[in-house]
Structure formats: structure tokens, C-alpha cells
Short mmCIF file of C-alpha atoms and ligand atoms in Angstrom, two decimals:
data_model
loop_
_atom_site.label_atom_id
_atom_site.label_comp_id
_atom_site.label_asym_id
_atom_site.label_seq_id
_atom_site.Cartn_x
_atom_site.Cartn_y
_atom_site.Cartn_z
CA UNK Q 1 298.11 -61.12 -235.39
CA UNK Q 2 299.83 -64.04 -233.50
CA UNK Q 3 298.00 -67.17 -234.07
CA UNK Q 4 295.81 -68.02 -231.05
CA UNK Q 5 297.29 -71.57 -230.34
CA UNK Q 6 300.54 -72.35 -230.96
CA UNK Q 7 302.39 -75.60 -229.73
CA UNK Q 8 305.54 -76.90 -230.55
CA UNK Q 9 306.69 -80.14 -230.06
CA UNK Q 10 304.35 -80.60 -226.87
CA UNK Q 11 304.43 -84.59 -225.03
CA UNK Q 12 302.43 -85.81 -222.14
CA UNK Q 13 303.16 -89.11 -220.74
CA UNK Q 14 301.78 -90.83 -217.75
CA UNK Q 15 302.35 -93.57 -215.79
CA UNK Q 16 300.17 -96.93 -216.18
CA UNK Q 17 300.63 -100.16 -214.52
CA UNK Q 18 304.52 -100.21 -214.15
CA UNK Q 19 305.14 -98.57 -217.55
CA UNK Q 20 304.92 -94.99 -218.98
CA UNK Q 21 301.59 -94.33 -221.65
CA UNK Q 22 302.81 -91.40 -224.28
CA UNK Q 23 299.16 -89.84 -224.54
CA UNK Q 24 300.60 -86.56 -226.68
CA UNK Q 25 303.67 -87.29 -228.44
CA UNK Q 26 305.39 -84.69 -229.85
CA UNK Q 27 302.15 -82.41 -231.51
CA UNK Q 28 303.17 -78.93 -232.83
CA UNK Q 29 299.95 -77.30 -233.61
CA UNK Q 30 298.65 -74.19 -235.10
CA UNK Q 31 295.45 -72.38 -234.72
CA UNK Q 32 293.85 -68.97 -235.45
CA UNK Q 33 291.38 -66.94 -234.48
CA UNK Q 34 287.94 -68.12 -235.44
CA UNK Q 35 288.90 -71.37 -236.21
CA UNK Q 36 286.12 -74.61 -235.81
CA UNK Q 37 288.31 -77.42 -235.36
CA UNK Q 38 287.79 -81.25 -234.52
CA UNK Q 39 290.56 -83.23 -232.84
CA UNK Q 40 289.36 -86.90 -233.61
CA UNK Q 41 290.90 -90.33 -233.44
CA UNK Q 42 289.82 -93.57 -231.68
CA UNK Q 43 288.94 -93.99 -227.98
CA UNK Q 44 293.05 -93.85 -226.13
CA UNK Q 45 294.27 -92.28 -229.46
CA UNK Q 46 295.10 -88.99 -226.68
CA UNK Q 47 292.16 -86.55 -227.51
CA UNK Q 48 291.73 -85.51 -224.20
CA UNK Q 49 295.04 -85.25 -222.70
CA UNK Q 50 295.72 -82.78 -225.86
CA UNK Q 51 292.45 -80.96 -224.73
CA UNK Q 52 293.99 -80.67 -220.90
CA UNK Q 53 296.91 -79.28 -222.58
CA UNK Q 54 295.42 -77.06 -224.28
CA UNK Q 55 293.15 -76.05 -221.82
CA UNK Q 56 295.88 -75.59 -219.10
CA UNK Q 57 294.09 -77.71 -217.00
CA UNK Q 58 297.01 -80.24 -217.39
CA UNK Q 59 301.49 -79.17 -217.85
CA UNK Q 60 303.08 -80.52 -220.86
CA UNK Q 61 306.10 -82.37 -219.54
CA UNK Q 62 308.12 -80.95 -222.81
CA UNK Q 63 307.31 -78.78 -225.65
CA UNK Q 64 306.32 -75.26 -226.13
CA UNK Q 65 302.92 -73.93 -225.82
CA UNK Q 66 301.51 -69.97 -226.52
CA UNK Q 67 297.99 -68.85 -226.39
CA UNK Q 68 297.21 -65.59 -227.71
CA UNK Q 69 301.20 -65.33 -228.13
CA UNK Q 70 301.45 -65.70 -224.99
CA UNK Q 71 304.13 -68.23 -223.15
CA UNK Q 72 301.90 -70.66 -220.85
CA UNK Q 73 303.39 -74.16 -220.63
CA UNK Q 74 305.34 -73.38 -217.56
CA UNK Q 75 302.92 -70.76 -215.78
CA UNK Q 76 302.27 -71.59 -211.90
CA UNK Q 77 299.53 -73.39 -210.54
CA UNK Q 78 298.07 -69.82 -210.02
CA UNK Q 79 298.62 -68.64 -213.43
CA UNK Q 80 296.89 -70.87 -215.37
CA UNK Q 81 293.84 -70.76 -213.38
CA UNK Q 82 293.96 -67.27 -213.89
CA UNK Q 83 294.40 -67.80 -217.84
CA UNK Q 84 291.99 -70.65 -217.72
CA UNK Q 85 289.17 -68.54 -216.17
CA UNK Q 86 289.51 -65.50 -218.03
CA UNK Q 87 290.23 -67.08 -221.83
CA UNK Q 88 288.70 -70.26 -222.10
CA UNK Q 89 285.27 -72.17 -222.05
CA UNK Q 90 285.19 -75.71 -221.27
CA UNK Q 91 282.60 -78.08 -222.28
CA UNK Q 92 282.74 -81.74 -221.33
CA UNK Q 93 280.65 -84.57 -221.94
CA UNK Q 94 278.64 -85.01 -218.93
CA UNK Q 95 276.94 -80.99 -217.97
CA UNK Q 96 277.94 -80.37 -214.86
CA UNK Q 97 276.22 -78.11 -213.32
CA UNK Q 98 276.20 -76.47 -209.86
CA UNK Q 99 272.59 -78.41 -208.52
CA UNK Q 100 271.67 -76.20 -205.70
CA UNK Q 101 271.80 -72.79 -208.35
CA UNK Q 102 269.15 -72.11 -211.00
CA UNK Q 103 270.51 -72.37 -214.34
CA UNK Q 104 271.17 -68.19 -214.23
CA UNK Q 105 273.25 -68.34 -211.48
CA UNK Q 106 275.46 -71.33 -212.98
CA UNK Q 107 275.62 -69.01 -215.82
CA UNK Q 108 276.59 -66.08 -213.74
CA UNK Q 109 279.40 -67.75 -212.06
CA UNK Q 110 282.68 -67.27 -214.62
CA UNK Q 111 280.94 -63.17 -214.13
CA UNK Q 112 281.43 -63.77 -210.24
CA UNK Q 113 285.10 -64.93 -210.55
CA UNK Q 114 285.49 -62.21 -212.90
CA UNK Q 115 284.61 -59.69 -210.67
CA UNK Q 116 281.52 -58.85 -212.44
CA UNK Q 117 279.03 -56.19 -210.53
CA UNK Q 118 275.74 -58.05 -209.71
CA UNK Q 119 272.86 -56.31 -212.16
CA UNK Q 120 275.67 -56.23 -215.11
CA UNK Q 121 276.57 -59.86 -214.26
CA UNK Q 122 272.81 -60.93 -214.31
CA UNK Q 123 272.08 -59.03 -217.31
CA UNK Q 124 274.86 -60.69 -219.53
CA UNK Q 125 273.96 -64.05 -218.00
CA UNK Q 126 270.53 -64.04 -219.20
CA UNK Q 127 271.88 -62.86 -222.57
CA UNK Q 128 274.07 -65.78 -222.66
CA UNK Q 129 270.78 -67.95 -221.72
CA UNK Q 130 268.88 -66.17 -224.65
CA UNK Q 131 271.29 -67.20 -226.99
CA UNK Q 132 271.21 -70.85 -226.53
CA UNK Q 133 267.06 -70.63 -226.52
CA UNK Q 134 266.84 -71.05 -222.62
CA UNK Q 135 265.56 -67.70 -221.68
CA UNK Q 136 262.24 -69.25 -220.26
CA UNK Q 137 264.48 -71.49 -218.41
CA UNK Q 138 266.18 -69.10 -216.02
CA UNK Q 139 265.41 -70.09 -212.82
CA UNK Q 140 265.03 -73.84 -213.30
CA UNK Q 141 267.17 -76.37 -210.92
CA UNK Q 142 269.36 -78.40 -212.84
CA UNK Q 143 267.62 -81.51 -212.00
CA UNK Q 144 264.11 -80.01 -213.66
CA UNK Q 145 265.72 -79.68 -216.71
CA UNK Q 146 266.66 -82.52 -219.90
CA UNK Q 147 269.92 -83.56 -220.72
CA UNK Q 148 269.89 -81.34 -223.88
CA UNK Q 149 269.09 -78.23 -221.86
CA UNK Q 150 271.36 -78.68 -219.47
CA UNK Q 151 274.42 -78.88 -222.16
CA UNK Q 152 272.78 -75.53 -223.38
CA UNK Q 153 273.58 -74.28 -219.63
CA UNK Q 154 277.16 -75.30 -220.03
CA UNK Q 155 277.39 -73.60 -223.45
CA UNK Q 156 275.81 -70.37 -222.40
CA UNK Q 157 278.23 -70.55 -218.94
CA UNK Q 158 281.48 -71.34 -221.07
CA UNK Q 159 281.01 -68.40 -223.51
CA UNK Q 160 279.41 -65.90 -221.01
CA UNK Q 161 282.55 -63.95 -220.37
CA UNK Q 162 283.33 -64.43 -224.43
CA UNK Q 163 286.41 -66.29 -224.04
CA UNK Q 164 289.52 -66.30 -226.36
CA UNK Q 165 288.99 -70.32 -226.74
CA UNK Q 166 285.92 -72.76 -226.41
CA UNK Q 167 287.35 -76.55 -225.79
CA UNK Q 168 284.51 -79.26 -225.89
CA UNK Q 169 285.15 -83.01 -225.23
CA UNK Q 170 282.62 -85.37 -226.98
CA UNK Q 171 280.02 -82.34 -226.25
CA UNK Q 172 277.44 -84.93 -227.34
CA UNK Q 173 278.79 -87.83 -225.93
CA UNK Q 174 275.98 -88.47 -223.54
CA UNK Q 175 272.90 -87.23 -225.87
CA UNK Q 176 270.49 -88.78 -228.40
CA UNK Q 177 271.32 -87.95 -231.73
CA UNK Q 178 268.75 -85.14 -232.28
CA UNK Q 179 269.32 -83.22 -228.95
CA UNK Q 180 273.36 -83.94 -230.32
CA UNK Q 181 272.31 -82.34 -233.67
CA UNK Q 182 270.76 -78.94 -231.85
CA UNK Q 183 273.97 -78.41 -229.56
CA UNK Q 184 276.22 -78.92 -232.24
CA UNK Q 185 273.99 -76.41 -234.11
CA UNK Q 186 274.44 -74.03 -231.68
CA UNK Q 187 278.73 -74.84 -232.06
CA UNK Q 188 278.24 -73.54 -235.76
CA UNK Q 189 276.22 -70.29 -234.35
CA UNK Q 190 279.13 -69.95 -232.47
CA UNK Q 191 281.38 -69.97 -235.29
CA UNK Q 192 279.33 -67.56 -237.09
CA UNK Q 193 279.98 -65.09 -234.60
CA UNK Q 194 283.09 -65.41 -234.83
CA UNK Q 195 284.24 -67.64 -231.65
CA UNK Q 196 287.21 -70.23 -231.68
CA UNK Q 197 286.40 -73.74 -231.10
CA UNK Q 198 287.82 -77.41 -230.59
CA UNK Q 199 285.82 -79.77 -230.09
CA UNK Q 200 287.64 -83.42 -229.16
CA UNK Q 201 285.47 -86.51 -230.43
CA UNK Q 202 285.79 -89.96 -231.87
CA UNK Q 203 282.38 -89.18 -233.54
CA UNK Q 204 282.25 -88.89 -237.82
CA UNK Q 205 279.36 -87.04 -237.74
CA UNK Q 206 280.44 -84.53 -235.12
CA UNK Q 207 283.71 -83.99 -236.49
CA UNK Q 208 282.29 -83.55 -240.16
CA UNK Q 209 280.59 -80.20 -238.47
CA UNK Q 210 283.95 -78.38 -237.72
CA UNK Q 211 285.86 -77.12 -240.92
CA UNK Q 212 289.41 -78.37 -240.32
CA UNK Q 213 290.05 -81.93 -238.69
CA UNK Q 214 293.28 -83.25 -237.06
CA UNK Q 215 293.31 -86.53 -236.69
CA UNK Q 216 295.67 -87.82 -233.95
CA UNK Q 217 296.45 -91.87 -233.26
CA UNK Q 218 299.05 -92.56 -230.09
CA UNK Q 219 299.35 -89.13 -229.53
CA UNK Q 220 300.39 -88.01 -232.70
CA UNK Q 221 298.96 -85.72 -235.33
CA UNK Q 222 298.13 -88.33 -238.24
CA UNK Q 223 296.31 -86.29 -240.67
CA UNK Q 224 295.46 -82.30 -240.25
CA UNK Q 225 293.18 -81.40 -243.26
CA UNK Q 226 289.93 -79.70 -244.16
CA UNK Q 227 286.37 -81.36 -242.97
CA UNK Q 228 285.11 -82.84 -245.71
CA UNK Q 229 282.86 -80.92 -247.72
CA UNK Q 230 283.99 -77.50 -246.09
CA UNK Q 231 286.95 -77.44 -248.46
CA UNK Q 232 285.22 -78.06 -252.01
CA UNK Q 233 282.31 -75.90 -251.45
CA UNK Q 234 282.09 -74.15 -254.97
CA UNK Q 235 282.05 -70.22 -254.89
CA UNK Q 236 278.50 -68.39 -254.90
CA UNK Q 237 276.85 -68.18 -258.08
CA UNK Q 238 274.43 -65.37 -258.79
CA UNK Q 239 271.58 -66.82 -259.58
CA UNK Q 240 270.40 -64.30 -262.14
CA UNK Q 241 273.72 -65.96 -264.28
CA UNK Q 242 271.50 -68.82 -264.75
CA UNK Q 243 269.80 -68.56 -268.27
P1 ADP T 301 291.05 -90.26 -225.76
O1 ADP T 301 290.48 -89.03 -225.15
O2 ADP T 301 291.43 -90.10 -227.20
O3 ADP T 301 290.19 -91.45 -225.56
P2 ADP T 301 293.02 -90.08 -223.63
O4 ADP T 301 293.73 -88.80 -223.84
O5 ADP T 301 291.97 -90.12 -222.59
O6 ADP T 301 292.45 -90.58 -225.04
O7 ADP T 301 294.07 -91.22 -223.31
C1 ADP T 301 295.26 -91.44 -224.08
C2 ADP T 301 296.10 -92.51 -223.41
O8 ADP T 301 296.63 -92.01 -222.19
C3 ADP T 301 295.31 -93.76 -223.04
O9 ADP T 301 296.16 -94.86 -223.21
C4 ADP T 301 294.98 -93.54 -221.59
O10 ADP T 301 294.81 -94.75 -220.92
C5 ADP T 301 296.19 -92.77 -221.09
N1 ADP T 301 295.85 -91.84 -219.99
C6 ADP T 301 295.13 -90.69 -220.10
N2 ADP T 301 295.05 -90.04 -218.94
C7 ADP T 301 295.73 -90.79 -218.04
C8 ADP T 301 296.04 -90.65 -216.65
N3 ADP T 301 295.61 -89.60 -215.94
N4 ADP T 301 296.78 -91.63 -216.07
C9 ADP T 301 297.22 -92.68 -216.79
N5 ADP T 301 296.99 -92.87 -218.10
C10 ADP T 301 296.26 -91.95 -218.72
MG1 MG T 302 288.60 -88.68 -224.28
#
């Protein structure tokens, strides 16, 4: 199978006060299917302008760039929408949320783009809801429900139509540390069953969750490496080989 991101030699520079910023210099990446995998590096070290790559919401101004061995760096406007809709689910740091539709119906709406009949679309939405623990939450506004609950939303709406990709930037960023710890819970639920996932931070413990880390400083990939402790995991031992 064709690896499901594949970049080679991909830049992204943009203009700042009179001279030119390189946010993504040159990063030829590889990643497969079912992959968990933290992009980290200080505040400006280009996290999120790889994650716009990436995530076709931003062109790369050189390089090459396949998804799914697909050719997508230079798809229209029109294209990558299209792509962007169908095979990946975004998750930023603030939730945002449509306020004037209960949480189902913000969950519903990739299923509306999609095409989706109504009962089929409401009846994989409130799967999607079950799965992040929000069933009993359905037809809350936004605004009645906690910050935490609300990023459960946005997980349940990215991975409703069970995209090929799930990008998160600093998913946590704007949560206490125990509401942080229960959505990045649900990211290793996620990887259990089986999902791809990058999630950008400049957060230890956040990146120490995911099970290979690239490290990236001006735009360039500094260090790409297992998370630590995911890689020296010894193998199973029976217990009954115990004396
Ligand atoms: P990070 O997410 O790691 O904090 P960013 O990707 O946001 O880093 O930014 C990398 C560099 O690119 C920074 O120097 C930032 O100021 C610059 N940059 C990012 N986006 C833009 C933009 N739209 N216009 C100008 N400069 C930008
Ligand atoms: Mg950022």
C-alpha cells in the first residue's frame, strides 16, 4: 500500500515586515496508515504552516506532496476542498463550533456536505457523539456546554465521515490539564481503532502520547524518532513464565 502522506522536499515561505519568513523549509515526510504522530518544536518553529500543508488548507510554494498516493500539491482551489472534506478531520485549538446548531447537527454537517440522506446522517452522527461519551449531550447549544465537551464535539465532527487523516493543532491548547488528559485519551482510542493522526504541539506531555515524534525548528525536520517509551516497551510476558 502507498504510504498515506508522502512529501518531498515541500517549503512555505511568507512574507513578514519587508522580508520573506521560511515557515517549512524543505520537509520530505513519510507517513502510513495508522500512524499517531506528534509534530513538536517551539512556538514559530513552523508547526502549523506544516499542518496547513498537510491539510490542504494552505499550497506549498515548492515540493511534492501525495496523500493516499495521490498527487495534491497543485490541485485547484476546488480540488482540495473536495479532498479536504472527504479525507481529513481537523481539530484546532479553540472548538469551533456552529452556535446556533445543537451539538448533533454540528456533528452532522461533514454528512450534509457529503451528501448524506437525513435518518442515515443522524444515525452516524449520534454514533460519532456516543463515542466521545456525549450521547446525553445531543441537543445541547454550544454555549451550554464546557470547554472539554465542546472539543469532544469537534472530535466526534472530524471523524464522523471516518476520514483518511485526523490533523489536530495544540488540541489542548486552551484546556486544563485534566479535561487535556481525557481528549487526548480519546486521540489514543482513536489510534486503537485504527485511525491516522497528527497532532501539532509545543507540549512534552502531549507529544509523549503519540508513538513517533518529529521534531521540526525553522521549518525543518530536526529529529524524527520514536515517543519515548513507545519504542522500548519490552515484549509481553506470560505471566504463568513467572516461577
Ligand atoms: P508554530 O505553529 O510552530 O508556532 P507557525 O507555523 O505558526 O509556527 O509559524 C512559523 C513562522 O512563520 C513564524 O515565524 C510565523 O511568524 C510565520 N508565519 C506563519 N504564518 C504566517 C503568515 N500567514 N504570514 C506571515 N508569517 C507567517
Ligand atoms: Mg502553531
Amino acid at each position: 500500500m502507498q504510504p498515506l502522506v508522502r512529501t518531498v522536499g515541500i517549503s512555505k515561505s511568507y512574507p513578514s515586515g519587508g522580508t520573506i519568513v521560511r515557515a517549512v523549509s524543505n520537509v520530505s515526510l513519510t507517513i502510513e496508515h495508522g500512524e499517531f504522530v506528534a509534530i513538536r518544536g517551539r512556538s514559530g518553529s513552523g508547526k502549523s504552516s506544516l499542518m496547513n500543508l498537510l491539510g490542504l488548507l494552505d499550497r506549498p510554494d515548492s515540493g511534492r506532496y501525495a496523500l493516499g498516493g495521490r498527487e495534491v500539491a497543485k490541485l485547484s482551489e476546488g480540488g482540495r476542498a473536495a479532498v479536504r472534506s472527504r479525507d481529513i478531520g481537523f481539530i484546532f485549538q479553540q472548538p469551533a463550533l456552529l452556535p446556533r446548531a445543537t451539538a448533533l447537527e454540528n456533528v452532522e454537517l461533514p454528512l450534509v456536505y457529503a451528501g448524506v440522506p437525513p435518518s442515515k446522517r443522524r444515525r452516524t452522527a449520534k454514533e460519532a457523539l456516543d463515542r466521545v461519551g456525549l450521547a446525553d449531550r445531543s441537543h445541547h447549544w454550544p454555549s451550554q456546554l464546557s470547554g472539554g465537551e465542546q472539543q469532544r464535539v469537534v472530535i466526534a465532527r472530524a471523524t464522523v465521515n471516518d476520514p483518511a487523516l485526523i490533523l489536530a493543532d495544540e488540541p489542548t491548547g486552551s484546556l486544563d490539564s485534566v479535561t487535556g488528559n481525557e481528549i487526548l485519551s480519546l486521540f489514543e482510542t482513536l489510534h486503537h481503532d485504527g485511525h491516522t493522526i497528527i497532532v501539532v504541539t509545543h507540549a512534552t506531555e502531549v507529544a509523549d502520547r503519540a508513538r513517533r515524534q518529529i521534531t521540526l525548528h525553522d521549518g525543518r525536520i530536526i529529529k524524527d524518532a520514536a515517543a519515548p517509551g513507545n519504542n522500548l516497551l519490552p515484549a509481553p510476558i506470560a505471566m504463568d513464565s513467572f516461577p
